[in-house]
Amino acid sequence: MAIIPQPSVFDWTDVDLASDLDRLRLVLDAIPDEGLMLILEAERGRGRDDYPIRGTWNSILAGVVYQHPSVEAVRRELARNGELRKLCGFDPLRGIFAVPTPWAYTHFLDSLLAHEAEIRQMFHDLIEKLRAHLPDLGRFLAVDGKALPSWTPSQKKDEPIRLRADGQPDRRAEPDADWGVKTKRGQHADGTAWEKVTRWFGFELHLLVDSQHEIPLNYKVTKASASEFPELLPLVEGTREKHPEIIEQAEELAADKGYDSTEIITILQDEYRIKPIIDKREDWKGGDATRPVFGDRVDTVVHDVKGCVSCVCPATGETRKMAPWGYEADRECLKYRCPAAAGDYVCKGRDLCPGAQSAYGKVVRIPLERDRRMFVPIPRETEAWKRAYARRTAVERVNSRLDRVLGFELHTIRGLAKMEARMGIALVVMLAMALGRIRSGQKERLRSMLAPAERKAA
C-alpha cells in the first residue's frame, strides 16, 4: 500500500460540493414519470416486490446518464456504488442484494415495450415544460434522418429468418430491420466531383429539432429503407397536434436536399406559414448553366439550377447576379433589381435592356408559382439563406449526442419496438437534463449531457 504521509485535514466536501450524482438528480427531479410508474405498479399488483418498479426504472435512467453500454454495466455500477443505489431508491439495508438480477431487468425492459405511448407522452410533457422557460422554442426548426444500425449482423435481402427448433424466430435474428443507403455528392475546390455512399442494416431515426436551442421536438423510428422526405410533414403535423403554439410561431424549417420536394415546400409555406430552407438538387440534364426565368417572352433574366437569378448584358453577353430586393408576401413574389443600378457601376448594355433606363433600374418580380422548388421566399443566393441553412447543423449535433453520449453508436438493441422504446427513453433523458439545468440556473449548459451540475453552498 502506498502510504500518504500527510493527509488533508479537510474533507473533500468542504472544498467542492459538486457530485456527478447531481446530473442524475437533475433528470430524476425533472422527468414526469409518475403516470408510467403507477401503470407499471398496477400491472405488478400483489406480485413479488423484491426489486421495486421505481428503483429499477431510475437505474435504467442512470445507465443512460452515465453512458453504460449494457444492463450488466449498470448492475456492476450499482453493486459498487452505494450512493447511486440510494439515489435510485433501492433499500440501503439490503446492500448489493438490492441490485436487480439480469432476469429482473430483462422482464422490466420487456414490460416497457408495451408502454411506448407513455414514454412518448413524457417526451411531449417535457417539451411543454421547456416551452414555459423558452418562449421562442420552435422559432427555427431543422429536420434530418439518422442511421441506426441494428446489433444483429447484416442479412441479405432474401435471406430467410432464422428459426428455433420450436418454429419461433431466433432471438438473434432481426425480422424488423432492412437495408438503408445514403448517397452524398459534391464538388472539391478544384471542381472534381466526389461521392460518399453509406449502407447499413437496421433502422432510421427521423428527428425534428429546434435549431436555436438544439431541443428535439418530435421523432419517429422506421426501417432503414424508409425514405426521408415522406416523414417530414407528418413530423410537423404531429408537433402541431401536440404543441400548436410551437408551429404557429415557427418561421423557418431547414433541411438538406434529400427533402427537396414541391409538395413539402408548398405545404410548409401555404399551410403552416413556415419558410422552407431546403437545399435544391442539381437535377438539370443537358449541361445548361442557366435557363430563362420567363420562357414565354424575350428577356435578359435567367436563373441557374439553384434558382439564383441573373441578367445577361445585351451588349457584352456577360452574366451578372441580380440584386435580391426582398419577398413581397402580399404578391407572393420575389423582387430583384438591376445589378448596375443597385451596385452603382456602369453597364454597357443598360440602354439596350428593357426597363433598365430609369435611375432605379430594371425591376423583376418572380411569382413563386412559376416553380415552387426553384423560387423560395428567402432566395438561396442571399446571406440570409446561408445563415438560415447553417442552423440545420443543429440536428446533426443532436444526432452526434445520441451516438457519442447516449450510446447509439455502440449498442446491443435488436427489433424495431426495442429501438423505438430505447430512443424514446434517451430523448426523454436529454429533455429532462435540459429542463433540470434551466431550473437549477444553468441555462447556458442546457445542451450539455456531461457538464457537471453546479451545487450551491447552503
Coordinates of C-alpha atoms in Angstrom, one line a residue, residues 4-444:
I4 CA 0.2 9.0 2.3
P5 CA 2.3 10.8 4.9
Q6 CA 0.2 13.9 5.3
P7 CA -3.5 13.5 4.6
S8 CA -5.7 16.6 4.2
V9 CA -7.3 18.0 7.4
F10 CA -10.4 18.9 5.4
D11 CA -13.0 16.6 3.9
W12 CA -13.3 16.9 0.1
T13 CA -16.9 18.1 0.5
D14 CA -15.6 21.1 2.4
V15 CA -13.8 22.2 -0.8
D16 CA -16.2 21.0 -3.6
L17 CA -19.8 20.4 -3.0
A18 CA -20.4 19.1 -6.5
S19 CA -21.0 15.4 -7.2
D20 CA -21.5 13.6 -10.5
L21 CA -24.7 12.2 -9.0
D22 CA -26.1 15.7 -9.3
R23 CA -26.5 15.1 -13.1
L24 CA -28.8 12.2 -12.3
R25 CA -30.7 14.2 -9.8
L26 CA -31.4 16.9 -12.4
V27 CA -33.0 14.2 -14.6
L28 CA -35.0 12.4 -11.8
D29 CA -36.4 15.7 -10.5
A30 CA -37.5 16.9 -13.9
I31 CA -38.8 13.8 -15.6
P32 CA -42.7 13.4 -15.4
D33 CA -42.7 9.7 -15.0
E34 CA -45.4 9.3 -12.2
G35 CA -48.1 8.1 -14.7
L36 CA -45.9 5.4 -16.1
M37 CA -44.8 4.3 -12.6
L38 CA -48.5 3.9 -11.4
I39 CA -49.3 1.9 -14.5
L40 CA -46.4 -0.5 -14.0
E41 CA -47.1 -0.9 -10.3
A42 CA -50.7 -1.6 -11.1
E43 CA -49.6 -4.3 -13.6
R44 CA -47.4 -5.9 -10.9
G45 CA -50.3 -5.8 -8.5
R46 CA -49.6 -8.0 -5.5
G47 CA -46.7 -9.8 -7.1
R48 CA -43.2 -10.0 -5.6
D49 CA -41.6 -6.7 -5.0
D50 CA -38.0 -7.8 -4.4
Y51 CA -36.9 -5.1 -6.9
P52 CA -39.2 -2.1 -6.8
I53 CA -40.5 -0.7 -10.0
R54 CA -39.4 2.9 -9.3
G55 CA -35.8 1.9 -8.3
T56 CA -35.4 -0.3 -11.4
W57 CA -36.7 2.5 -13.6
N58 CA -34.4 5.1 -12.0
S59 CA -31.5 2.7 -12.5
I60 CA -32.3 2.5 -16.2
L61 CA -32.2 6.3 -16.4
A62 CA -28.9 6.2 -14.5
G63 CA -27.5 3.9 -17.1
V64 CA -28.4 6.4 -19.9
V65 CA -27.0 9.4 -17.9
Y66 CA -23.7 7.6 -17.1
Q67 CA -23.3 6.1 -20.5
H68 CA -23.4 2.4 -19.5
P69 CA -23.5 0.2 -22.7
S70 CA -25.4 -2.7 -21.2
V71 CA -27.6 -3.8 -18.3
E72 CA -24.6 -5.7 -16.8
A73 CA -22.6 -2.5 -16.7
V74 CA -25.4 -0.8 -14.8
R75 CA -25.6 -3.7 -12.4
R76 CA -21.8 -3.5 -11.7
E77 CA -22.1 0.2 -11.1
L78 CA -24.9 -0.3 -8.7
A79 CA -23.1 -3.1 -6.8
R80 CA -20.0 -0.9 -6.1
N81 CA -21.8 2.5 -5.6
G82 CA -24.0 2.6 -2.5
E83 CA -24.8 6.3 -3.1
L84 CA -26.2 5.5 -6.5
R85 CA -28.3 2.7 -5.1
K86 CA -29.7 5.1 -2.5
L87 CA -30.4 7.8 -5.1
C88 CA -32.2 5.3 -7.4
G89 CA -34.4 4.3 -4.5
F90 CA -33.2 0.8 -3.5
D91 CA -33.2 -0.4 0.1
P92 CA -29.8 0.6 1.6
L93 CA -30.2 -2.1 4.3
R94 CA -30.0 -4.8 1.6
G95 CA -26.7 -3.6 0.3
I96 CA -25.6 -5.2 -3.0
F97 CA -28.5 -7.7 -2.8
A98 CA -30.9 -4.8 -3.6
V99 CA -29.4 -4.7 -7.2
P100 CA -31.9 -6.4 -9.6
T101 CA -30.9 -9.6 -11.2
P102 CA -30.3 -9.8 -15.0
W103 CA -33.7 -11.7 -15.4
A104 CA -35.4 -8.9 -13.4
Y105 CA -34.0 -6.3 -15.8
T106 CA -35.0 -8.3 -18.8
H107 CA -38.6 -8.7 -17.6
F108 CA -38.8 -5.0 -16.7
L109 CA -37.5 -3.9 -20.1
D110 CA -39.9 -6.2 -21.9
S111 CA -42.7 -4.7 -19.9
L112 CA -41.6 -1.2 -21.1
L113 CA -42.1 -2.2 -24.7
A114 CA -45.9 -2.2 -24.1
H115 CA -45.8 1.4 -22.9
E116 CA -44.1 3.2 -25.7
A117 CA -47.1 5.6 -25.8
E118 CA -46.4 6.6 -22.2
I119 CA -42.7 7.2 -22.9
R120 CA -43.7 9.4 -25.8
Q121 CA -46.2 11.3 -23.7
M122 CA -43.4 12.0 -21.2
F123 CA -41.4 13.4 -24.1
H124 CA -44.2 15.8 -25.1
D125 CA -44.8 16.8 -21.4
L126 CA -41.2 17.8 -21.1
I127 CA -41.5 19.9 -24.3
E128 CA -44.4 21.8 -22.7
K129 CA -42.4 22.4 -19.5
L130 CA -39.4 23.6 -21.6
R131 CA -41.7 25.9 -23.6
A132 CA -42.6 27.7 -20.3
H133 CA -38.9 28.6 -19.9
L134 CA -38.0 29.1 -23.6
P135 CA -40.8 31.2 -25.1
D136 CA -39.1 31.2 -28.5
L137 CA -38.9 27.4 -28.6
G138 CA -39.7 26.2 -32.2
R139 CA -38.9 29.5 -33.9
F140 CA -36.2 27.9 -36.1
L141 CA -36.7 24.2 -37.0
A142 CA -34.5 21.6 -38.6
V143 CA -35.0 18.1 -39.7
D144 CA -32.8 15.2 -40.7
G145 CA -32.6 11.4 -40.8
K146 CA -30.0 9.3 -38.9
A147 CA -28.9 5.8 -39.5
L148 CA -29.4 3.3 -36.6
P149 CA -27.6 0.1 -37.4
S150 CA -29.0 -3.0 -35.7
W151 CA -26.9 -5.1 -33.3
T152 CA -27.7 -8.1 -35.4
P153 CA -25.2 -9.0 -38.1
S154 CA -26.3 -7.8 -41.5
Q155 CA -28.5 -10.1 -43.5
K156 CA -29.1 -10.5 -47.2
K157 CA -32.3 -9.1 -48.6
D158 CA -33.7 -12.5 -49.5
E159 CA -32.2 -14.4 -46.6
P160 CA -34.9 -16.3 -44.6
I161 CA -35.4 -15.5 -40.9
R162 CA -33.6 -18.0 -38.7
L163 CA -36.0 -20.2 -36.7
R164 CA -35.6 -22.2 -33.5
A165 CA -36.4 -25.8 -33.1
D166 CA -40.0 -24.9 -32.0
G167 CA -40.6 -22.9 -35.1
Q168 CA -40.4 -19.5 -33.4
P169 CA -38.0 -16.8 -34.7
D170 CA -34.5 -17.0 -33.3
R171 CA -34.0 -14.1 -30.8
R172 CA -30.7 -13.4 -32.5
A173 CA -32.5 -12.7 -35.8
E174 CA -33.7 -9.3 -36.9
P175 CA -37.0 -9.6 -38.7
D176 CA -37.9 -5.9 -38.4
A177 CA -34.8 -4.4 -40.0
D178 CA -33.7 -4.0 -43.6
W179 CA -31.0 -2.2 -45.6
G180 CA -30.7 1.5 -46.0
V181 CA -28.5 3.6 -48.4
K182 CA -27.5 7.2 -48.3
T183 CA -25.6 8.9 -51.1
K184 CA -23.9 12.3 -50.8
R185 CA -22.4 14.1 -53.7
G186 CA -20.5 17.4 -54.1
Q187 CA -17.5 19.1 -55.6
H188 CA -14.0 19.6 -54.4
A189 CA -12.4 23.0 -54.5
D190 CA -10.7 22.1 -57.8
G191 CA -14.1 21.3 -59.4
T192 CA -13.8 17.5 -59.3
A193 CA -16.8 15.6 -58.2
W194 CA -16.9 13.4 -55.0
E195 CA -19.4 10.8 -53.9
K196 CA -19.9 9.1 -50.5
V197 CA -22.2 6.1 -50.1
T198 CA -23.2 4.8 -46.7
R199 CA -25.0 1.5 -46.3
W200 CA -26.3 0.0 -43.1
F201 CA -28.6 -2.8 -41.9
G202 CA -31.2 -1.7 -39.3
F203 CA -33.4 1.3 -38.8
E204 CA -33.5 5.1 -39.3
L205 CA -34.4 7.9 -36.9
H206 CA -36.3 10.9 -38.3
L207 CA -35.8 13.9 -36.0
L208 CA -37.3 17.4 -35.8
V209 CA -35.4 19.8 -33.6
D210 CA -35.4 23.4 -32.5
S211 CA -32.2 24.6 -34.2
Q212 CA -31.7 27.5 -31.8
H213 CA -31.7 25.6 -28.5
E214 CA -30.9 22.2 -30.0
I215 CA -34.0 20.6 -28.4
P216 CA -35.8 17.6 -30.1
L217 CA -39.4 18.3 -30.8
N218 CA -40.6 15.1 -32.5
Y219 CA -39.2 11.8 -33.7
K220 CA -40.0 8.6 -35.5
V221 CA -38.1 5.4 -35.9
T222 CA -38.6 3.4 -39.1
K223 CA -36.9 0.7 -41.1
A224 CA -33.7 1.8 -42.7
S225 CA -35.2 1.6 -46.2
A226 CA -37.8 4.2 -45.5
S227 CA -37.3 7.4 -47.5
E228 CA -36.7 10.6 -45.5
F229 CA -38.8 13.2 -47.2
P230 CA -42.2 11.5 -46.7
E231 CA -41.6 11.7 -42.9
L232 CA -41.1 15.5 -42.8
L233 CA -44.7 16.6 -43.0
P234 CA -46.1 14.0 -40.5
L235 CA -43.4 15.2 -38.0
V236 CA -44.5 18.8 -38.4
E237 CA -48.2 17.9 -38.3
G238 CA -47.7 15.7 -35.2
T239 CA -45.9 18.6 -33.5
R240 CA -48.8 20.9 -34.3
E241 CA -51.3 18.5 -32.8
K242 CA -49.3 18.2 -29.5
H243 CA -47.9 21.7 -29.4
P244 CA -49.8 24.1 -31.7
E245 CA -48.1 27.2 -30.3
I246 CA -44.7 25.9 -31.4
I247 CA -45.7 25.5 -35.1
E248 CA -47.7 28.8 -35.0
Q249 CA -44.5 30.7 -34.2
A250 CA -42.2 28.7 -36.4
E251 CA -40.5 30.9 -39.0
E252 CA -38.1 28.6 -40.8
L253 CA -37.5 24.9 -41.4
A254 CA -34.1 23.9 -42.6
A255 CA -33.4 20.5 -44.3
D256 CA -30.8 19.1 -46.8
K257 CA -31.5 18.4 -50.4
G258 CA -32.9 14.9 -49.6
Y259 CA -36.1 16.7 -48.6
D260 CA -36.3 18.8 -51.9
S261 CA -39.9 18.3 -52.9
T262 CA -42.5 20.6 -54.4
E263 CA -45.2 19.1 -52.1
I264 CA -43.1 19.7 -49.0
I265 CA -42.1 23.3 -49.9
T266 CA -45.7 24.2 -50.9
I267 CA -47.4 22.8 -47.8
L268 CA -44.8 24.3 -45.4
Q269 CA -45.4 27.7 -46.8
D270 CA -49.1 27.7 -47.7
E271 CA -50.5 25.6 -44.8
Y272 CA -48.0 26.1 -41.9
R273 CA -46.7 29.6 -43.0
I274 CA -43.1 28.3 -42.5
K275 CA -40.3 29.4 -44.8
P276 CA -38.6 26.3 -46.3
I277 CA -34.9 26.5 -46.1
I278 CA -34.3 23.4 -48.2
D279 CA -31.3 22.9 -50.5
K280 CA -32.1 22.0 -54.1
R281 CA -30.9 19.0 -56.0
E282 CA -28.9 19.7 -59.2
D283 CA -31.2 17.8 -61.4
W284 CA -30.9 19.6 -64.8
K285 CA -30.0 17.4 -67.7
G286 CA -28.3 18.7 -70.9
G287 CA -25.5 20.7 -69.3
D288 CA -27.4 24.1 -69.2
A289 CA -25.7 26.6 -66.9
T290 CA -28.8 28.9 -66.9
R291 CA -32.3 28.9 -68.2
P292 CA -34.7 31.8 -68.9
V293 CA -36.9 32.8 -66.0
F294 CA -39.7 33.9 -68.3
G295 CA -39.7 31.4 -71.1
D296 CA -42.8 32.8 -72.6
R297 CA -41.2 36.1 -73.6
V298 CA -37.9 37.6 -74.7
D299 CA -36.0 38.8 -71.7
T300 CA -32.5 39.1 -70.3
V301 CA -33.3 37.4 -66.9
V302 CA -32.1 33.9 -66.3
H303 CA -31.6 31.5 -63.4
D304 CA -29.3 28.6 -62.5
V305 CA -30.2 25.2 -61.2
K306 CA -30.4 26.5 -57.6
G307 CA -32.8 29.3 -58.5
C308 CA -30.1 32.1 -58.4
V309 CA -31.4 34.9 -60.7
S310 CA -29.0 36.8 -63.0
C311 CA -29.3 39.1 -66.0
V312 CA -27.4 38.8 -69.3
C313 CA -25.9 42.1 -70.7
P314 CA -27.4 42.7 -74.1
A315 CA -24.1 44.4 -75.3
T316 CA -21.4 42.1 -73.9
G317 CA -23.2 38.9 -73.1
E318 CA -21.8 39.0 -69.6
T319 CA -23.9 37.4 -66.8
R320 CA -24.3 39.2 -63.5
K321 CA -26.3 38.2 -60.5
M322 CA -29.3 40.5 -59.9
A323 CA -29.7 42.2 -56.6
P324 CA -32.3 40.4 -54.4
W325 CA -34.7 43.1 -53.0
G326 CA -36.9 41.1 -50.7
Y327 CA -40.0 39.0 -50.7
E328 CA -43.4 40.6 -51.3
A329 CA -45.7 38.5 -49.2
D330 CA -48.9 40.1 -50.5
R331 CA -48.0 39.3 -54.1
E332 CA -46.1 36.1 -53.2
C333 CA -43.3 37.3 -55.4
L334 CA -39.5 37.7 -55.2
K335 CA -38.3 41.2 -56.2
Y336 CA -34.9 41.8 -57.9
R337 CA -33.3 44.9 -59.1
C338 CA -30.8 45.7 -61.9
P339 CA -27.3 44.9 -60.6
A340 CA -25.9 48.1 -62.2
A341 CA -28.4 50.4 -60.6
A342 CA -28.3 48.6 -57.2
G343 CA -24.5 48.2 -57.3
D344 CA -23.7 51.7 -58.7
Y345 CA -21.5 50.6 -61.6
V346 CA -21.6 51.2 -65.4
C347 CA -23.3 48.5 -67.6
K348 CA -22.6 48.9 -71.3
G349 CA -25.9 47.3 -72.3
R350 CA -28.1 49.2 -69.9
D351 CA -29.6 51.4 -72.6
L352 CA -30.5 48.3 -74.6
C353 CA -32.0 46.4 -71.6
P354 CA -35.8 46.8 -71.5
G355 CA -36.9 48.7 -68.3
A356 CA -33.4 49.5 -67.1
Q357 CA -33.1 53.1 -68.3
S358 CA -34.5 54.7 -65.1
A359 CA -32.3 55.7 -62.2
Y360 CA -33.9 52.9 -60.1
G361 CA -33.1 50.4 -62.8
K362 CA -34.9 47.4 -64.0
V363 CA -37.2 45.6 -61.5
V364 CA -38.1 42.0 -61.9
R365 CA -40.9 40.2 -59.9
I366 CA -40.9 36.5 -60.0
P367 CA -44.0 34.7 -58.7
L368 CA -43.2 31.7 -56.6
E369 CA -45.9 29.8 -58.5
R370 CA -43.5 29.6 -61.5
D371 CA -41.6 26.9 -59.7
R372 CA -42.0 26.3 -56.0
R373 CA -38.8 24.3 -55.8
M374 CA -36.7 26.8 -57.7
F375 CA -38.0 30.1 -56.2
V376 CA -38.4 30.3 -52.4
P377 CA -39.2 33.2 -50.0
I378 CA -35.6 33.5 -49.0
P379 CA -33.5 33.2 -52.2
R380 CA -30.7 30.7 -52.0
E381 CA -28.0 33.2 -53.2
T382 CA -28.6 35.5 -50.2
E383 CA -26.6 35.7 -47.0
A384 CA -29.9 35.3 -45.1
W385 CA -30.5 31.9 -46.7
K386 CA -26.9 30.8 -46.0
R387 CA -27.2 31.8 -42.3
A388 CA -30.6 30.0 -42.0
Y389 CA -29.3 26.9 -43.7
A390 CA -26.2 26.8 -41.4
R391 CA -28.6 26.4 -38.5
R392 CA -29.5 23.0 -39.9
T393 CA -26.3 21.7 -38.4
A394 CA -28.1 21.7 -35.0
V395 CA -29.9 18.5 -35.8
E396 CA -26.5 16.9 -36.7
R397 CA -25.2 17.9 -33.3
V398 CA -28.2 16.4 -31.6
N399 CA -27.6 13.2 -33.6
S400 CA -24.0 13.2 -32.5
R401 CA -25.0 13.3 -28.9
L402 CA -27.3 10.4 -29.4
D403 CA -24.4 8.5 -30.8
R404 CA -21.5 9.5 -28.6
V405 CA -23.2 10.3 -25.3
L406 CA -26.4 8.4 -25.2
G407 CA -25.0 5.1 -26.6
F408 CA -26.4 4.6 -30.1
E409 CA -23.0 4.3 -31.7
L410 CA -22.3 1.1 -29.8
H411 CA -25.5 -0.6 -28.6
T412 CA -27.0 -4.1 -28.1
I413 CA -30.5 -3.4 -29.4
R414 CA -32.5 -5.7 -31.7
G415 CA -36.0 -5.1 -33.1
L416 CA -38.0 -2.0 -34.1
A417 CA -40.0 -1.9 -30.8
K418 CA -36.9 -2.0 -28.6
M419 CA -35.2 0.6 -30.7
E420 CA -38.2 2.9 -30.6
A421 CA -38.6 2.5 -26.8
R422 CA -34.8 2.9 -26.2
M423 CA -34.7 6.0 -28.4
G424 CA -37.7 7.4 -26.6
I425 CA -36.0 7.0 -23.2
A426 CA -32.8 8.6 -24.5
L427 CA -34.7 11.6 -25.8
V428 CA -36.7 11.9 -22.6
V429 CA -33.4 11.9 -20.6
M430 CA -32.0 14.6 -23.0
L431 CA -35.0 16.9 -22.4
A432 CA -35.1 16.2 -18.7
M433 CA -31.5 17.2 -18.4
A434 CA -32.1 20.4 -20.3
L435 CA -35.1 21.2 -18.1
G436 CA -33.1 20.4 -14.9
R437 CA -30.3 22.7 -15.9
I438 CA -32.7 25.6 -16.6
R439 CA -34.4 25.1 -13.3
S440 CA -31.0 25.0 -11.4
G441 CA -29.8 28.2 -13.0
Q442 CA -27.6 26.6 -15.7
K443 CA -29.4 27.7 -18.8
E444 CA -26.2 28.2 -20.7

